[in-house]
mmCIF file of C-alpha atoms and ligand atoms in Angstrom:
data_model
loop_
_atom_site.group_PDB
_atom_site.id
_atom_site.type_symbol
_atom_site.label_atom_id
_atom_site.label_comp_id
_atom_site.label_asym_id
_atom_site.label_seq_id
_atom_site.Cartn_x
_atom_site.Cartn_y
_atom_site.Cartn_z
ATOM 1 C CA MET A 1 111.882 92.375 75.726
ATOM 2 C CA GLN A 2 109.563 95.162 75.095
ATOM 3 C CA ILE A 3 107.683 96.781 78.163
ATOM 4 C CA GLU A 4 104.131 97.620 77.331
ATOM 5 C CA GLU A 5 103.822 101.673 78.308
ATOM 6 C CA PRO A 6 100.114 101.851 80.040
ATOM 7 C CA THR A 7 98.111 103.332 77.374
ATOM 8 C CA ALA A 8 94.710 104.530 78.910
ATOM 9 C CA THR A 9 95.118 108.142 79.713
ATOM 10 C CA ILE A 10 94.126 109.362 82.826
ATOM 11 C CA ASP A 11 92.314 112.933 83.631
ATOM 12 C CA PRO A 12 93.534 113.881 86.776
ATOM 13 C CA SER A 13 90.752 116.315 87.376
ATOM 14 C CA THR A 14 88.319 113.429 87.464
ATOM 15 C CA ALA A 15 90.122 110.103 87.838
ATOM 16 C CA PRO A 16 89.643 108.412 91.650
ATOM 17 C CA ILE A 17 92.569 109.721 93.860
ATOM 18 C CA PRO A 18 93.463 106.574 95.960
ATOM 19 C CA VAL A 19 95.013 106.775 99.449
ATOM 20 C CA PHE A 20 98.313 105.159 98.193
ATOM 21 C CA GLN A 21 99.650 104.789 94.717
ATOM 22 C CA PRO A 22 102.975 102.874 94.267
ATOM 23 C CA TYR A 23 105.290 104.296 91.825
ATOM 24 C CA LEU A 24 105.582 101.115 89.043
ATOM 25 C CA GLY A 25 107.223 103.009 86.440
ATOM 26 C CA PRO A 26 109.363 101.744 83.145
ATOM 27 C CA GLU A 27 112.603 101.245 85.473
ATOM 28 C CA VAL A 28 110.747 99.355 87.845
ATOM 29 C CA GLN A 29 109.232 96.706 85.431
ATOM 30 C CA GLU A 30 112.476 96.462 83.574
ATOM 31 C CA ALA A 31 114.357 95.480 86.771
ATOM 32 C CA ALA A 32 111.439 92.721 87.272
ATOM 33 C CA VAL A 33 111.856 91.581 83.913
ATOM 34 C CA ARG A 34 115.582 91.494 83.854
ATOM 35 C CA ALA A 35 115.437 89.691 87.289
ATOM 36 C CA LEU A 36 112.939 87.060 85.810
ATOM 37 C CA GLN A 37 115.360 86.555 82.370
ATOM 38 C CA ALA A 38 118.347 85.898 84.943
ATOM 39 C CA GLY A 39 116.166 82.890 85.499
ATOM 40 C CA TRP A 40 117.425 82.808 89.623
ATOM 41 C CA ILE A 41 114.011 83.521 91.065
ATOM 42 C CA GLY A 42 114.658 82.110 94.609
ATOM 43 C CA MET A 43 116.630 84.048 97.413
ATOM 44 C CA GLY A 44 119.976 85.086 95.347
ATOM 45 C CA SER A 45 122.575 87.834 94.632
ATOM 46 C CA LEU A 46 119.901 90.466 94.166
ATOM 47 C CA THR A 47 118.684 89.574 97.611
ATOM 48 C CA ALA A 48 122.299 90.166 98.520
ATOM 49 C CA ARG A 49 122.501 93.323 96.666
ATOM 50 C CA LEU A 50 119.503 94.924 98.356
ATOM 51 C CA GLU A 51 121.154 94.286 101.589
ATOM 52 C CA ASP A 52 124.274 96.091 100.846
ATOM 53 C CA GLU A 53 122.321 99.029 98.867
ATOM 54 C CA LEU A 54 120.211 99.381 101.845
ATOM 55 C CA ALA A 55 123.388 99.367 104.330
ATOM 56 C CA SER A 56 124.697 102.183 102.174
ATOM 57 C CA TYR A 57 121.474 104.137 101.677
ATOM 58 C CA LEU A 58 121.247 103.897 105.671
ATOM 59 C CA GLU A 59 124.731 104.993 106.251
ATOM 60 C CA LEU A 60 125.202 101.851 107.900
ATOM 61 C CA SER A 61 128.701 101.490 110.065
ATOM 62 C CA ASN A 62 129.323 98.051 111.718
ATOM 63 C CA ARG A 63 125.524 97.419 111.185
ATOM 64 C CA TYR A 64 123.993 94.488 109.653
ATOM 65 C CA VAL A 65 120.945 94.168 107.209
ATOM 66 C CA VAL A 66 118.899 91.035 106.891
ATOM 67 C CA ALA A 67 116.194 91.246 104.125
ATOM 68 C CA THR A 68 112.830 89.323 105.066
ATOM 69 C CA SER A 69 109.653 88.784 102.743
ATOM 70 C CA SER A 70 108.018 91.360 105.121
ATOM 71 C CA CYS A 71 108.101 93.565 107.823
ATOM 72 C CA THR A 72 105.770 91.415 109.636
ATOM 73 C CA GLY A 73 108.431 88.467 109.147
ATOM 74 C CA ALA A 74 111.049 90.997 110.292
ATOM 75 C CA LEU A 75 109.505 91.959 113.530
ATOM 76 C CA HIS A 76 109.073 88.277 114.335
ATOM 77 C CA CYS A 77 112.660 87.411 113.875
ATOM 78 C CA ALA A 78 113.531 90.519 115.606
ATOM 79 C CA PHE A 79 111.609 89.683 118.884
ATOM 80 C CA LEU A 80 112.867 86.312 118.603
ATOM 81 C CA GLN A 81 116.270 87.305 118.404
ATOM 82 C CA ALA A 82 115.813 89.617 121.332
ATOM 83 C CA GLY A 83 115.036 86.397 123.418
ATOM 84 C CA VAL A 84 111.303 87.256 123.855
ATOM 85 C CA GLY A 85 109.047 84.365 124.614
ATOM 86 C CA PRO A 86 106.528 82.551 126.913
ATOM 87 C CA GLY A 87 106.043 84.350 130.016
ATOM 88 C CA ASP A 88 107.886 87.857 128.663
ATOM 89 C CA GLU A 89 106.050 91.073 128.317
ATOM 90 C CA VAL A 90 106.409 93.551 125.462
ATOM 91 C CA ILE A 91 105.375 97.150 125.768
ATOM 92 C CA CYS A 92 103.595 98.298 122.562
ATOM 93 C CA PRO A 93 101.562 101.136 121.350
ATOM 94 C CA SER A 94 98.082 100.460 120.866
ATOM 95 C CA PHE A 95 98.413 102.978 118.205
ATOM 96 C CA THR A 96 99.967 101.044 115.434
ATOM 97 C CA TYR A 97 99.458 98.087 112.739
ATOM 98 C CA VAL A 98 98.667 94.652 114.257
ATOM 99 C CA ALA A 99 101.608 93.433 112.694
ATOM 100 C CA GLY A 100 103.825 94.263 115.344
ATOM 101 C CA HIS A 101 101.476 92.919 118.112
ATOM 102 C CA GLN A 102 101.036 89.726 115.994
ATOM 103 C CA ALA A 103 104.994 89.415 116.015
ATOM 104 C CA VAL A 104 105.106 89.763 119.871
ATOM 105 C CA THR A 105 102.119 87.132 120.355
ATOM 106 C CA ALA A 106 104.077 84.642 118.007
ATOM 107 C CA THR A 107 106.666 84.361 120.598
ATOM 108 C CA GLY A 108 104.520 83.523 123.007
ATOM 109 C CA ALA A 109 105.034 86.594 124.757
ATOM 110 C CA GLU A 110 102.253 89.308 125.792
ATOM 111 C CA VAL A 111 101.346 92.461 124.513
ATOM 112 C CA VAL A 112 100.938 95.445 127.070
ATOM 113 C CA PHE A 113 99.713 98.817 125.702
ATOM 114 C CA ALA A 114 101.023 102.075 126.683
ATOM 115 C CA ASP A 115 100.312 105.649 125.558
ATOM 116 C CA ILE A 116 101.403 107.656 122.817
ATOM 117 C CA ASP A 117 102.139 111.743 122.920
ATOM 118 C CA GLU A 118 99.959 114.240 120.767
ATOM 119 C CA SER A 119 103.072 115.569 118.862
ATOM 120 C CA THR A 120 104.734 112.748 117.671
ATOM 121 C CA CYS A 121 101.905 109.870 117.498
ATOM 122 C CA GLY A 122 104.726 107.817 119.082
ATOM 123 C CA LEU A 123 104.984 105.878 122.488
ATOM 124 C CA ASP A 124 105.171 108.512 125.424
ATOM 125 C CA PRO A 125 108.319 107.559 127.563
ATOM 126 C CA ASP A 126 106.085 108.399 130.784
ATOM 127 C CA SER A 127 103.651 105.923 129.991
ATOM 128 C CA VAL A 128 106.227 103.391 129.008
ATOM 129 C CA ARG A 129 107.677 103.831 132.434
ATOM 130 C CA ALA A 130 104.083 103.096 133.925
ATOM 131 C CA ALA A 131 103.652 99.888 132.060
ATOM 132 C CA ILE A 132 106.972 98.230 133.083
ATOM 133 C CA SER A 133 106.445 95.053 135.164
ATOM 134 C CA PRO A 134 109.019 92.672 136.516
ATOM 135 C CA ARG A 135 108.439 90.611 133.226
ATOM 136 C CA THR A 136 108.866 93.153 130.676
ATOM 137 C CA LYS A 137 111.456 92.157 128.142
ATOM 138 C CA ALA A 138 111.222 94.867 125.251
ATOM 139 C CA ILE A 139 109.734 97.809 124.207
ATOM 140 C CA LEU A 140 108.077 98.126 120.306
ATOM 141 C CA VAL A 141 108.533 101.749 119.048
ATOM 142 C CA LEU A 142 106.855 102.750 116.072
ATOM 143 C CA HIS A 143 107.552 105.718 114.081
ATOM 144 C CA PHE A 144 104.532 106.743 112.957
ATOM 145 C CA ALA A 145 103.749 107.665 109.428
ATOM 146 C CA GLY A 146 107.662 108.507 108.837
ATOM 147 C CA ILE A 147 107.852 111.231 112.021
ATOM 148 C CA PRO A 148 110.641 109.582 114.560
ATOM 149 C CA ALA A 149 109.221 108.736 117.610
ATOM 150 C CA ARG A 150 111.030 109.886 121.038
ATOM 151 C CA SER A 151 113.259 106.890 120.827
ATOM 152 C CA ASP A 152 116.262 108.542 122.931
ATOM 153 C CA GLU A 153 114.173 108.474 125.836
ATOM 154 C CA ILE A 154 112.923 105.486 125.125
ATOM 155 C CA TYR A 155 116.370 103.936 124.838
ATOM 156 C CA ALA A 156 117.066 105.688 128.189
ATOM 157 C CA ILE A 157 114.543 103.775 129.770
ATOM 158 C CA ALA A 158 115.455 100.504 128.350
ATOM 159 C CA ALA A 159 118.992 100.702 129.050
ATOM 160 C CA GLU A 160 118.006 101.844 132.819
ATOM 161 C CA HIS A 161 115.786 98.232 133.108
ATOM 162 C CA GLY A 162 117.875 96.121 130.766
ATOM 163 C CA LEU A 163 115.123 95.820 128.051
ATOM 164 C CA ARG A 164 115.434 95.355 124.763
ATOM 165 C CA VAL A 165 114.102 97.783 122.098
ATOM 166 C CA VAL A 166 112.643 96.808 118.472
ATOM 167 C CA GLU A 167 111.581 99.604 116.359
ATOM 168 C CA ASP A 168 108.998 99.129 113.682
ATOM 169 C CA ALA A 169 110.341 101.774 111.197
ATOM 170 C CA ALA A 170 107.677 100.201 108.398
ATOM 171 C CA HIS A 171 106.744 103.987 108.004
ATOM 172 C CA ALA A 172 110.135 105.541 108.144
ATOM 173 C CA LEU A 173 112.638 104.387 105.613
ATOM 174 C CA GLY A 174 114.132 107.552 104.793
ATOM 175 C CA THR A 175 113.587 109.577 107.983
ATOM 176 C CA ARG A 176 116.446 110.971 110.221
ATOM 177 C CA SER A 177 116.389 111.754 113.831
ATOM 178 C CA ASP A 178 119.035 114.454 114.669
ATOM 179 C CA GLY A 179 120.401 113.845 111.733
ATOM 180 C CA ARG A 180 120.843 110.153 111.589
ATOM 181 C CA PRO A 181 119.119 107.609 109.336
ATOM 182 C CA ILE A 182 116.642 105.576 111.644
ATOM 183 C CA GLY A 183 118.117 102.153 111.392
ATOM 184 C CA SER A 184 121.817 103.639 111.501
ATOM 185 C CA PHE A 185 121.660 103.464 115.521
ATOM 186 C CA GLY A 186 119.675 101.257 117.850
ATOM 187 C CA ASP A 187 118.843 97.834 118.750
ATOM 188 C CA LEU A 188 116.604 95.924 116.101
ATOM 189 C CA ILE A 189 114.914 97.980 113.489
ATOM 190 C CA CYS A 190 112.641 96.601 111.134
ATOM 191 C CA PHE A 191 111.546 97.912 107.725
ATOM 192 C CA SER A 192 108.570 97.344 105.202
ATOM 193 C CA PHE A 193 108.903 97.345 101.553
ATOM 194 C CA GLY A 194 105.133 96.229 101.163
ATOM 195 C CA PRO A 195 102.965 97.023 98.538
ATOM 196 C CA VAL A 196 101.994 100.643 99.396
ATOM 197 C CA LYS A 197 105.484 101.461 101.071
ATOM 198 C CA ILE A 198 107.707 104.326 100.339
ATOM 199 C CA ILE A 199 109.757 102.006 98.408
ATOM 200 C CA THR A 200 107.941 98.374 97.448
ATOM 201 C CA SER A 201 109.430 95.437 96.500
ATOM 202 C CA LEU A 202 105.702 94.210 96.086
ATOM 203 C CA GLU A 203 106.307 92.216 99.503
ATOM 204 C CA GLY A 204 109.340 92.622 101.570
ATOM 205 C CA GLY A 205 111.196 93.863 104.609
ATOM 206 C CA ALA A 206 114.610 93.995 106.306
ATOM 207 C CA VAL A 207 116.081 93.814 109.857
ATOM 208 C CA VAL A 208 118.971 95.938 110.989
ATOM 209 C CA THR A 209 121.089 94.880 113.811
ATOM 210 C CA GLY A 210 123.943 96.498 115.588
ATOM 211 C CA ASP A 211 125.431 92.952 116.685
ATOM 212 C CA GLN A 212 127.148 90.964 114.322
ATOM 213 C CA SER A 213 126.342 87.751 116.114
ATOM 214 C CA ASP A 214 122.634 88.464 115.444
ATOM 215 C CA VAL A 215 123.214 87.885 111.618
ATOM 216 C CA GLN A 216 123.654 84.179 111.650
ATOM 217 C CA PRO A 217 120.432 83.124 113.983
ATOM 218 C CA LEU A 218 118.482 86.007 111.558
ATOM 219 C CA HIS A 219 119.469 84.083 108.653
ATOM 220 C CA GLU A 220 118.292 80.761 110.041
ATOM 221 C CA LEU A 221 114.971 82.249 111.369
ATOM 222 C CA ARG A 222 114.254 83.753 108.226
ATOM 223 C CA LEU A 223 115.084 80.552 105.964
ATOM 224 C CA VAL A 224 113.216 77.578 108.021
ATOM 225 C CA GLY A 225 115.911 77.110 110.570
ATOM 226 C CA VAL A 226 118.570 76.007 107.821
ATOM 227 C CA ASN A 227 122.007 76.937 108.781
ATOM 228 C CA LYS A 228 124.010 77.202 105.991
ATOM 229 C CA ASP A 229 122.444 77.984 102.657
ATOM 230 C CA THR A 230 122.514 81.442 102.773
ATOM 231 C CA ALA A 231 125.901 81.962 101.638
ATOM 232 C CA GLU A 232 125.425 79.508 98.303
ATOM 233 C CA ARG A 233 122.145 81.543 97.622
ATOM 234 C CA TYR A 234 123.683 84.573 97.721
ATOM 235 C CA LYS A 235 126.156 83.283 94.864
ATOM 236 C CA ASP A 236 122.893 81.783 92.936
ATOM 237 C CA GLN A 237 123.835 78.699 94.020
ATOM 238 C CA ARG A 238 122.312 76.006 96.682
ATOM 239 C CA THR A 239 123.986 73.608 98.973
ATOM 240 C CA TRP A 240 122.397 70.287 99.995
ATOM 241 C CA GLU A 241 124.620 69.823 102.952
ATOM 242 C CA TYR A 242 122.993 71.763 105.941
ATOM 243 C CA ASP A 243 121.790 71.380 108.967
ATOM 244 C CA VAL A 244 118.363 72.425 110.976
ATOM 245 C CA VAL A 245 119.104 74.062 113.783
ATOM 246 C CA ARG A 246 116.275 75.976 115.253
ATOM 247 C CA GLN A 247 112.576 76.845 114.567
ATOM 248 C CA GLY A 248 112.744 78.881 111.624
ATOM 249 C CA PHE A 249 110.096 80.533 109.075
ATOM 250 C CA ARG A 250 109.667 81.011 105.309
ATOM 251 C CA TYR A 251 110.703 84.687 105.632
ATOM 252 C CA HIS A 252 113.540 84.870 102.962
ATOM 253 C CA LEU A 253 113.033 87.265 99.960
ATOM 254 C CA GLY A 254 113.465 86.071 96.431
ATOM 255 C CA SER A 255 115.182 87.822 93.562
ATOM 256 C CA ILE A 256 112.229 89.718 91.689
ATOM 257 C CA PRO A 257 111.007 91.202 94.939
ATOM 258 C CA ALA A 258 114.923 92.159 95.424
ATOM 259 C CA ALA A 259 114.959 93.492 91.990
ATOM 260 C CA ILE A 260 112.340 95.783 92.121
ATOM 261 C CA GLY A 261 113.073 97.093 95.730
ATOM 262 C CA LEU A 262 116.453 97.915 94.163
ATOM 263 C CA SER A 263 114.974 99.766 91.489
ATOM 264 C CA GLN A 264 112.859 101.725 93.857
ATOM 265 C CA LEU A 265 115.687 102.160 96.409
ATOM 266 C CA ALA A 266 117.179 103.988 93.415
ATOM 267 C CA LEU A 267 114.629 106.552 93.162
ATOM 268 C CA ILE A 268 114.028 106.957 97.125
ATOM 269 C CA ASP A 269 115.466 110.383 97.267
ATOM 270 C CA THR A 270 112.931 111.799 94.959
ATOM 271 C CA PHE A 271 110.140 109.988 96.551
ATOM 272 C CA VAL A 272 110.878 111.362 99.671
ATOM 273 C CA GLU A 273 111.819 115.025 98.687
ATOM 274 C CA ASN A 274 108.354 114.859 96.556
ATOM 275 C CA ARG A 275 106.475 113.641 99.571
ATOM 276 C CA ILE A 276 107.854 116.147 102.174
ATOM 277 C CA GLU A 277 106.996 118.772 99.690
ATOM 278 C CA TYR A 278 103.445 117.458 99.250
ATOM 279 C CA CYS A 279 102.897 117.164 103.103
ATOM 280 C CA ARG A 280 104.270 120.871 103.871
ATOM 281 C CA GLY A 281 101.611 121.925 101.022
ATOM 282 C CA PHE A 282 98.772 119.905 103.024
ATOM 283 C CA ASN A 283 100.168 121.470 106.215
ATOM 284 C CA GLU A 284 99.888 125.095 104.885
ATOM 285 C CA ALA A 285 96.436 124.419 103.181
ATOM 286 C CA PHE A 286 94.739 122.964 106.413
ATOM 287 C CA ARG A 287 96.555 124.550 109.167
ATOM 288 C CA ASP A 288 94.041 127.611 109.474
ATOM 289 C CA LEU A 289 90.738 125.374 109.154
ATOM 290 C CA ASP A 290 88.877 125.281 112.381
ATOM 291 C CA GLY A 291 88.062 121.588 113.195
ATOM 292 C CA ALA A 292 91.471 120.264 111.559
ATOM 293 C CA ILE A 293 94.435 119.435 113.626
ATOM 294 C CA VAL A 294 97.608 119.303 111.198
ATOM 295 C CA PRO A 295 100.621 117.054 111.761
ATOM 296 C CA ASP A 296 102.699 118.867 114.391
ATOM 297 C CA THR A 297 105.897 119.119 112.434
ATOM 298 C CA ASP A 298 107.584 121.016 109.351
ATOM 299 C CA PHE A 299 108.186 117.324 107.855
ATOM 300 C CA THR A 300 112.175 117.924 107.864
ATOM 301 C CA ASP A 301 113.983 114.767 107.304
ATOM 302 C CA CYS A 302 110.992 112.770 107.507
ATOM 303 C CA GLY A 303 110.194 109.871 104.717
ATOM 304 C CA MET A 304 106.650 110.492 105.035
ATOM 305 C CA PHE A 305 104.786 107.224 104.355
ATOM 306 C CA ILE A 306 101.369 108.960 104.719
ATOM 307 C CA TYR A 307 99.732 112.307 105.411
ATOM 308 C CA PHE A 308 97.141 112.271 108.164
ATOM 309 C CA LEU A 309 94.764 114.840 109.627
ATOM 310 C CA ARG A 310 92.929 114.939 112.757
ATOM 311 C CA VAL A 311 89.438 115.878 112.782
ATOM 312 C CA ALA A 312 88.774 117.638 116.239
ATOM 313 C CA GLY A 313 84.901 116.673 116.325
ATOM 314 C CA GLY A 314 85.768 112.833 116.415
ATOM 315 C CA ASP A 315 84.557 109.753 114.605
ATOM 316 C CA ALA A 316 81.125 111.112 113.565
ATOM 317 C CA GLN A 317 82.314 114.349 112.056
ATOM 318 C CA ARG A 318 85.625 112.060 110.572
ATOM 319 C CA THR A 319 83.291 109.893 108.891
ATOM 320 C CA ALA A 320 81.321 112.870 107.480
ATOM 321 C CA LEU A 321 84.528 114.209 105.932
ATOM 322 C CA GLN A 322 85.387 110.609 104.589
ATOM 323 C CA LYS A 323 82.062 110.570 102.776
ATOM 324 C CA HIS A 324 82.341 114.211 101.557
ATOM 325 C CA LEU A 325 85.560 113.136 99.963
ATOM 326 C CA SER A 326 84.724 109.820 98.627
ATOM 327 C CA ASP A 327 81.684 111.789 97.097
ATOM 328 C CA ARG A 328 84.630 113.771 95.080
ATOM 329 C CA GLY A 329 86.414 110.570 94.596
ATOM 330 C CA ILE A 330 89.221 110.938 96.874
ATOM 331 C CA ALA A 331 89.878 107.819 98.725
ATOM 332 C CA THR A 332 91.151 108.072 102.697
ATOM 333 C CA GLY A 333 92.193 105.559 105.370
ATOM 334 C CA ILE A 334 92.341 105.307 108.970
ATOM 335 C CA HIS A 335 95.754 104.529 110.812
ATOM 336 C CA PHE A 336 95.008 103.236 113.272
ATOM 337 C CA PRO A 337 92.056 102.361 114.954
ATOM 338 C CA ASN A 338 92.521 101.149 118.780
ATOM 339 C CA ALA A 339 94.107 97.858 118.910
ATOM 340 C CA HIS A 340 93.468 97.286 122.468
ATOM 341 C CA HIS A 341 89.667 97.113 121.349
ATOM 342 C CA PHE A 342 90.476 94.266 118.758
ATOM 343 C CA THR A 343 88.885 91.193 120.038
ATOM 344 C CA PHE A 344 92.166 89.300 119.894
ATOM 345 C CA LEU A 345 93.973 92.151 121.921
ATOM 346 C CA ARG A 346 91.456 93.449 124.216
ATOM 347 C CA ASP A 347 92.137 91.587 127.037
ATOM 348 C CA ALA A 348 96.010 92.413 126.925
ATOM 349 C CA ARG A 349 97.164 94.555 129.897
ATOM 350 C CA ARG A 350 97.256 98.216 129.435
ATOM 351 C CA VAL A 351 98.178 101.396 131.173
ATOM 352 C CA GLU A 352 95.495 104.522 130.544
ATOM 353 C CA LEU A 353 95.533 105.130 126.897
ATOM 354 C CA PRO A 354 93.759 108.703 126.617
ATOM 355 C CA VAL A 355 95.916 110.156 123.897
ATOM 356 C CA THR A 356 95.420 106.996 121.725
ATOM 357 C CA GLU A 357 91.896 106.937 122.267
ATOM 358 C CA LEU A 358 91.503 110.594 121.355
ATOM 359 C CA ILE A 359 93.647 110.268 118.366
ATOM 360 C CA ALA A 360 92.382 107.181 117.130
ATOM 361 C CA ASP A 361 88.970 108.725 117.212
ATOM 362 C CA GLN A 362 90.019 111.776 115.037
ATOM 363 C CA ILE A 363 92.797 110.728 112.633
ATOM 364 C CA VAL A 364 92.171 110.229 108.911
ATOM 365 C CA THR A 365 94.819 109.385 106.287
ATOM 366 C CA LEU A 366 94.595 111.517 102.992
ATOM 367 C CA PRO A 367 95.976 110.542 99.732
ATOM 368 C CA LEU A 368 99.920 110.731 99.430
ATOM 369 C CA HIS A 369 102.015 109.354 96.726
ATOM 370 C CA SER A 370 105.568 109.793 95.730
ATOM 371 C CA PHE A 371 104.420 111.774 92.551
ATOM 372 C CA MET A 372 101.246 113.423 92.533
ATOM 373 C CA ASP A 373 99.984 116.146 90.051
ATOM 374 C CA ASP A 374 99.241 119.319 91.161
ATOM 375 C CA VAL A 375 95.522 119.066 89.846
ATOM 376 C CA VAL A 376 95.219 116.028 92.156
ATOM 377 C CA ARG A 377 96.841 117.932 95.335
ATOM 378 C CA GLU A 378 94.493 120.733 94.600
ATOM 379 C CA ARG A 379 91.566 118.415 94.452
ATOM 380 C CA VAL A 380 92.610 116.763 97.769
ATOM 381 C CA ILE A 381 93.126 120.104 99.570
ATOM 382 C CA ASP A 382 89.588 121.798 97.895
ATOM 383 C CA GLY A 383 88.027 118.633 99.068
ATOM 384 C CA VAL A 384 89.030 118.894 102.642
ATOM 385 C CA ARG A 385 88.758 122.848 102.818
ATOM 386 C CA SER A 386 85.166 122.663 101.196
ATOM 387 C CA PHE A 387 84.310 120.171 104.234
ATOM 388 C CA PHE A 388 85.573 122.417 107.088
ATOM 389 C CA SER A 389 84.264 125.546 105.593
HETATM 390 C C1 PLP B 1 103.361 100.064 111.290
HETATM 391 C C2 PLP B 1 103.379 98.935 110.482
HETATM 392 N N1 PLP B 1 104.020 97.901 110.703
HETATM 393 C C3 PLP B 1 104.487 96.988 110.243
HETATM 394 C C4 PLP B 1 103.610 96.652 108.938
HETATM 395 C C5 PLP B 1 103.701 95.219 108.154
HETATM 396 O O1 PLP B 1 104.513 95.396 107.040
HETATM 397 P P1 PLP B 1 104.526 93.984 106.079
HETATM 398 O O2 PLP B 1 103.298 94.207 105.197
HETATM 399 O O3 PLP B 1 105.763 94.555 105.235
HETATM 400 O O4 PLP B 1 104.534 93.098 106.940
HETATM 401 C C6 PLP B 1 102.872 97.663 108.576
HETATM 402 C C7 PLP B 1 102.217 97.389 107.352
HETATM 403 O O5 PLP B 1 101.389 98.220 106.903
HETATM 404 C C8 PLP B 1 102.661 98.976 109.239
HETATM 405 O O6 PLP B 1 102.067 99.735 108.859
#
């Protein structure tokens, strides 16, 4: 089948610049069409292949990948498999996407908010210590934007108190910490292949575990509690002789998203390299601006999902910057508003959150794509610089 190339020519000097722009080039479209033509569109051998290729990309040794239909589903399965449930507390950053909080509350456990540090925007170990109670069962670590959190210190606290750690690596596929890929060490690590993530499978995710005995329960959790069918589906077959052994969810990943994910994974080194280069260029261009605070990193080994800036003047000045950019066709985002102010979460126990409050008031997400035309990047740079000067 012939793939239709997009015919419209886009003028990068005038076209709107979105915050996110997933790469959906010919190899991605061909992979989807091939998978459709194969005719087995549910979870199947392509899902198993995506797990294998991820294990290889993440340099896993004696660690295991279970693909899911989203990172939210992966987080939910991870917390359940960690034994989190009613009566437990999970220490979480407020400064993260609510998917993590919802995964905690879906188990019946309660979210407890701890603060972040200004440098990594990840959990502050001292704040985590302050948040621990006799009911604490686990800690949720976010690697914000693709910058590794201080996970060694968090794991040390977890070991001291007998806690589980679930890492939300939705932003951090391709990030290394002390030379090791995020996912290649640690307790339960969750990735996202959602529509705008570094690689997309349209929707999708994965849990990585270092414990082989987690794999079967994770398979059951993601396949509505069914105990046997995964091995058959991985051969593009089904078995009708199965038992349902636990509460489970419909979190398994089909063949079409898996095929798209595989085609993207083959390109990830280029995606990550380009994003690092673009982020470095933005940091250089904005570092000297009075009133702008750039990310505190040179992005080495960071699989950057977003590029962000802090507007020192806070929310009102940030809104003005967003309008200034919007008038120039440049979209922006906010990762993240204060989760502890959301209706659903505002009664959750928390310790003092001064850094979270400060950063949530200042942070703005600028466009970052895996392939950005020089003209597009210059427009973003000019837009931001013209605002601050
Ligand atoms: C930090 C974080 N965690 C989890 C998720 C949820 O990922 P998914 O859409 O794959 O469920 C997101 C989505 O944007 C995210 O930003």
